[in-house]
GROMACS .gro file of C-alpha atoms in nm:
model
  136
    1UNK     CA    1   0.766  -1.422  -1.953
    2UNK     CA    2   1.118  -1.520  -1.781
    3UNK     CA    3   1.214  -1.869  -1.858
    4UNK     CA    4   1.229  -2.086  -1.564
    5UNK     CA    5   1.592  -2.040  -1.466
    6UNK     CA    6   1.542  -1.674  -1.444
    7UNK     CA    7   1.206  -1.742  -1.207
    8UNK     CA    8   1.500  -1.973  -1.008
    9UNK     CA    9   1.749  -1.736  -0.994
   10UNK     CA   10   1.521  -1.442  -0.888
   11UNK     CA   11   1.353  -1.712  -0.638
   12UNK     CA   12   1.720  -1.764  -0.542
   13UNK     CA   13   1.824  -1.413  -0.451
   14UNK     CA   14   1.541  -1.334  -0.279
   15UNK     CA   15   1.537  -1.567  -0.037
   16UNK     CA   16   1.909  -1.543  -0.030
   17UNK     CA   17   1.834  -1.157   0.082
   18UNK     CA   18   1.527  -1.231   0.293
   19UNK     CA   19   1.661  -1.050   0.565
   20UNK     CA   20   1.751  -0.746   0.419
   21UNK     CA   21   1.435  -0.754   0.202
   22UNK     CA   22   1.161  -0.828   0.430
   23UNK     CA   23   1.167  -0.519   0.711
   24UNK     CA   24   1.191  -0.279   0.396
   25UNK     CA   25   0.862  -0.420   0.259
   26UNK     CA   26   0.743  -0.456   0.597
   27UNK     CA   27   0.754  -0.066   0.586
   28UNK     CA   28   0.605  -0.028   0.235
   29UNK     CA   29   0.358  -0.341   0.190
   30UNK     CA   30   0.089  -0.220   0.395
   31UNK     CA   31  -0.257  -0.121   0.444
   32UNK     CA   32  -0.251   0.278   0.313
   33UNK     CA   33   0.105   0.373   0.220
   34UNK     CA   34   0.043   0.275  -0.113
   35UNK     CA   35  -0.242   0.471  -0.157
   36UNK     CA   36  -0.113   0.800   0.089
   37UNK     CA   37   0.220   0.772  -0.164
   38UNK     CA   38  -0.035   0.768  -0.449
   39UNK     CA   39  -0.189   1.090  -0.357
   40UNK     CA   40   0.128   1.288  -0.247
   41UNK     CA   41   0.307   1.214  -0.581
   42UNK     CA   42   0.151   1.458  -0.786
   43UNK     CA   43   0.185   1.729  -0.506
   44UNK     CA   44   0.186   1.791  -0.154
   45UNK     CA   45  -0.137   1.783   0.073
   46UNK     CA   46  -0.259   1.844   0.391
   47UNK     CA   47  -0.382   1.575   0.637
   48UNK     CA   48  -0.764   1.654   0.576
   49UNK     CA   49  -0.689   1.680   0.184
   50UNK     CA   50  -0.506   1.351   0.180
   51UNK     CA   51  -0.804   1.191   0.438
   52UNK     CA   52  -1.056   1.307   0.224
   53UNK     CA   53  -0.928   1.165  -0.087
   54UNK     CA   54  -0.858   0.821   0.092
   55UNK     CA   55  -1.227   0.671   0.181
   56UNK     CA   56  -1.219   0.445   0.444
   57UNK     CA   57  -0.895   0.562   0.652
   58UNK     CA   58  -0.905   0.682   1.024
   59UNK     CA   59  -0.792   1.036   1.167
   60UNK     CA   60  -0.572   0.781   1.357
   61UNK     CA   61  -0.467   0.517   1.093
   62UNK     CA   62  -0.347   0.848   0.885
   63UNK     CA   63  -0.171   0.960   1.144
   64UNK     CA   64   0.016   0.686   1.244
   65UNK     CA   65   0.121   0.603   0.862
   66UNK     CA   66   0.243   0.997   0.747
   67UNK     CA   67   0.403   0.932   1.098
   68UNK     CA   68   0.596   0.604   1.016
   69UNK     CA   69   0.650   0.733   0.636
   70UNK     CA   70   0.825   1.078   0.770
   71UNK     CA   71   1.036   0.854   1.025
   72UNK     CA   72   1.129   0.590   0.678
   73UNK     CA   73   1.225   0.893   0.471
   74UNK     CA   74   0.942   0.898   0.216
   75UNK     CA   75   0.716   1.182   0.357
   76UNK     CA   76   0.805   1.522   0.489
   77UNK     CA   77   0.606   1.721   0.708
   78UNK     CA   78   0.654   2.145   0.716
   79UNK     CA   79   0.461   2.321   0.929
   80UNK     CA   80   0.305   2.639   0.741
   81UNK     CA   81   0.318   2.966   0.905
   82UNK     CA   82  -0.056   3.019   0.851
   83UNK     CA   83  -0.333   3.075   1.151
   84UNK     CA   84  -0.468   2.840   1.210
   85UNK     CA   85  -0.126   2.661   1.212
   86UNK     CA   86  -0.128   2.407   0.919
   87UNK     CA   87   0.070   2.118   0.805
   88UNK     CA   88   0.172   2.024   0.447
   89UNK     CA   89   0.290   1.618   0.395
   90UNK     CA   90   0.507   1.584   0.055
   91UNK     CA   91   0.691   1.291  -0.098
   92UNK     CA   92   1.016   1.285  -0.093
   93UNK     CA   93   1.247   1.158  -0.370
   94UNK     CA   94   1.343   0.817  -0.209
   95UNK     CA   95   0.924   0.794  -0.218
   96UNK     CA   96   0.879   0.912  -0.553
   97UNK     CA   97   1.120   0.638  -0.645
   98UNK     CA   98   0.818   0.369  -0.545
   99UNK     CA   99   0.635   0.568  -0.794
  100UNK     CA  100   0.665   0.284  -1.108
  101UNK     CA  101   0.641  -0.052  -0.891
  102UNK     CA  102   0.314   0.113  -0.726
  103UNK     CA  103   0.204   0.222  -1.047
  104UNK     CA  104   0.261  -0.113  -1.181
  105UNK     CA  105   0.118  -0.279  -0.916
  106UNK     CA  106  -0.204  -0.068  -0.918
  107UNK     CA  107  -0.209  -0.161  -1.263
  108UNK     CA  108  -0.222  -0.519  -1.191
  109UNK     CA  109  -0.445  -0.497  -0.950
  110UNK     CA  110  -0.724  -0.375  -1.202
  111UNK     CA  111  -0.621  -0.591  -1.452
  112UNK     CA  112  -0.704  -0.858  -1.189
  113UNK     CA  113  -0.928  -0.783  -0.951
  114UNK     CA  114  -1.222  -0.966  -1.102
  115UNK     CA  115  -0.985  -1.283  -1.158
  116UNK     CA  116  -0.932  -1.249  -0.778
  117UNK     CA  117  -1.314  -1.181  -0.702
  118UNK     CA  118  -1.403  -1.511  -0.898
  119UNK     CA  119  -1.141  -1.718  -0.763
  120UNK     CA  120  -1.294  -1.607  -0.412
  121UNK     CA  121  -1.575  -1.683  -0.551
  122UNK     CA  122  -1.532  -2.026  -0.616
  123UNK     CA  123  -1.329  -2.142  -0.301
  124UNK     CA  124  -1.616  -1.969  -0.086
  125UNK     CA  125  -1.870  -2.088  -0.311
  126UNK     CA  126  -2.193  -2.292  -0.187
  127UNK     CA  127  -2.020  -2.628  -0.100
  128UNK     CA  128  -1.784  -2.447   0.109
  129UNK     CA  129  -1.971  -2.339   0.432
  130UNK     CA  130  -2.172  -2.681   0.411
  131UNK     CA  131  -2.137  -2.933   0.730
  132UNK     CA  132  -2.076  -3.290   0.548
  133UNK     CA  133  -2.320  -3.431   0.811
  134UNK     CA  134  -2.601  -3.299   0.714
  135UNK     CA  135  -2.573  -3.339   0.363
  136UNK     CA  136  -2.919  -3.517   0.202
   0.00000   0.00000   0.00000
């Protein structure tokens, strides 16, 4: 683990660079793009392939993210010359460059998930919803 300087100075920069740092995760840090980046990476997909293998997501909430991850340069879209018309979505190489911090951070997430789950847990536990009035 980094010694407490290097927490400082990492502290340090980041704020320093808040405001070139915060609308980039802004465009990363959400919802799905993790995931959507997840399941391009090994190869392209169409939008009913990549809709199927995300449970949970809209037709719309799809949409709008291959939309805004085209427009931020890590998703293309080609239209395929096939009848019915079709439409392939494929990471780019500035996406594929998320590859290791999302793997990493996927990682994390399993290696904590229960911590998280207990610690929710505990704050919402059975003393938590109680009114202090009516205690006996």
């Amino acid at each position: 683990m980094a010694d407490d300087t290097d927490l400082e100075g990492a502290a340090a920069c980041a704020l320093a660079n808040m405001a070139r740092v915060r609308p980039v995760l802004d465009k990363i840090a959400d919802k799905w793009t993790i995931l959507i980046l997840t399941v391009l990476c090994p190869q392209p997909a169409r939008f009913n392939a990549i809709k199927r293998r995300l449970d949970g997501i809209t037709h719309k909430a799809l949409a709008d993210a291959l939309k805004r991850l085209e427009r931020n340069g890590l998703v293309t879209r080609t239209v395929l010359p096939t009848a019915p018309i079709g439409v392939e979505y494929a990471i780019t190489p500035l996406g594929h460059s998320l590859r290791q911090p999302f793997e990493a951070l996927c990682a994390w997430a399993l290696d904590h998930g229960a911590a998280i789950e207990a610690a929710n847990h505990r704050h919402d536990g059975p003393e938590r919803g109680r009114d202090p009035s009516k205690a006996a």
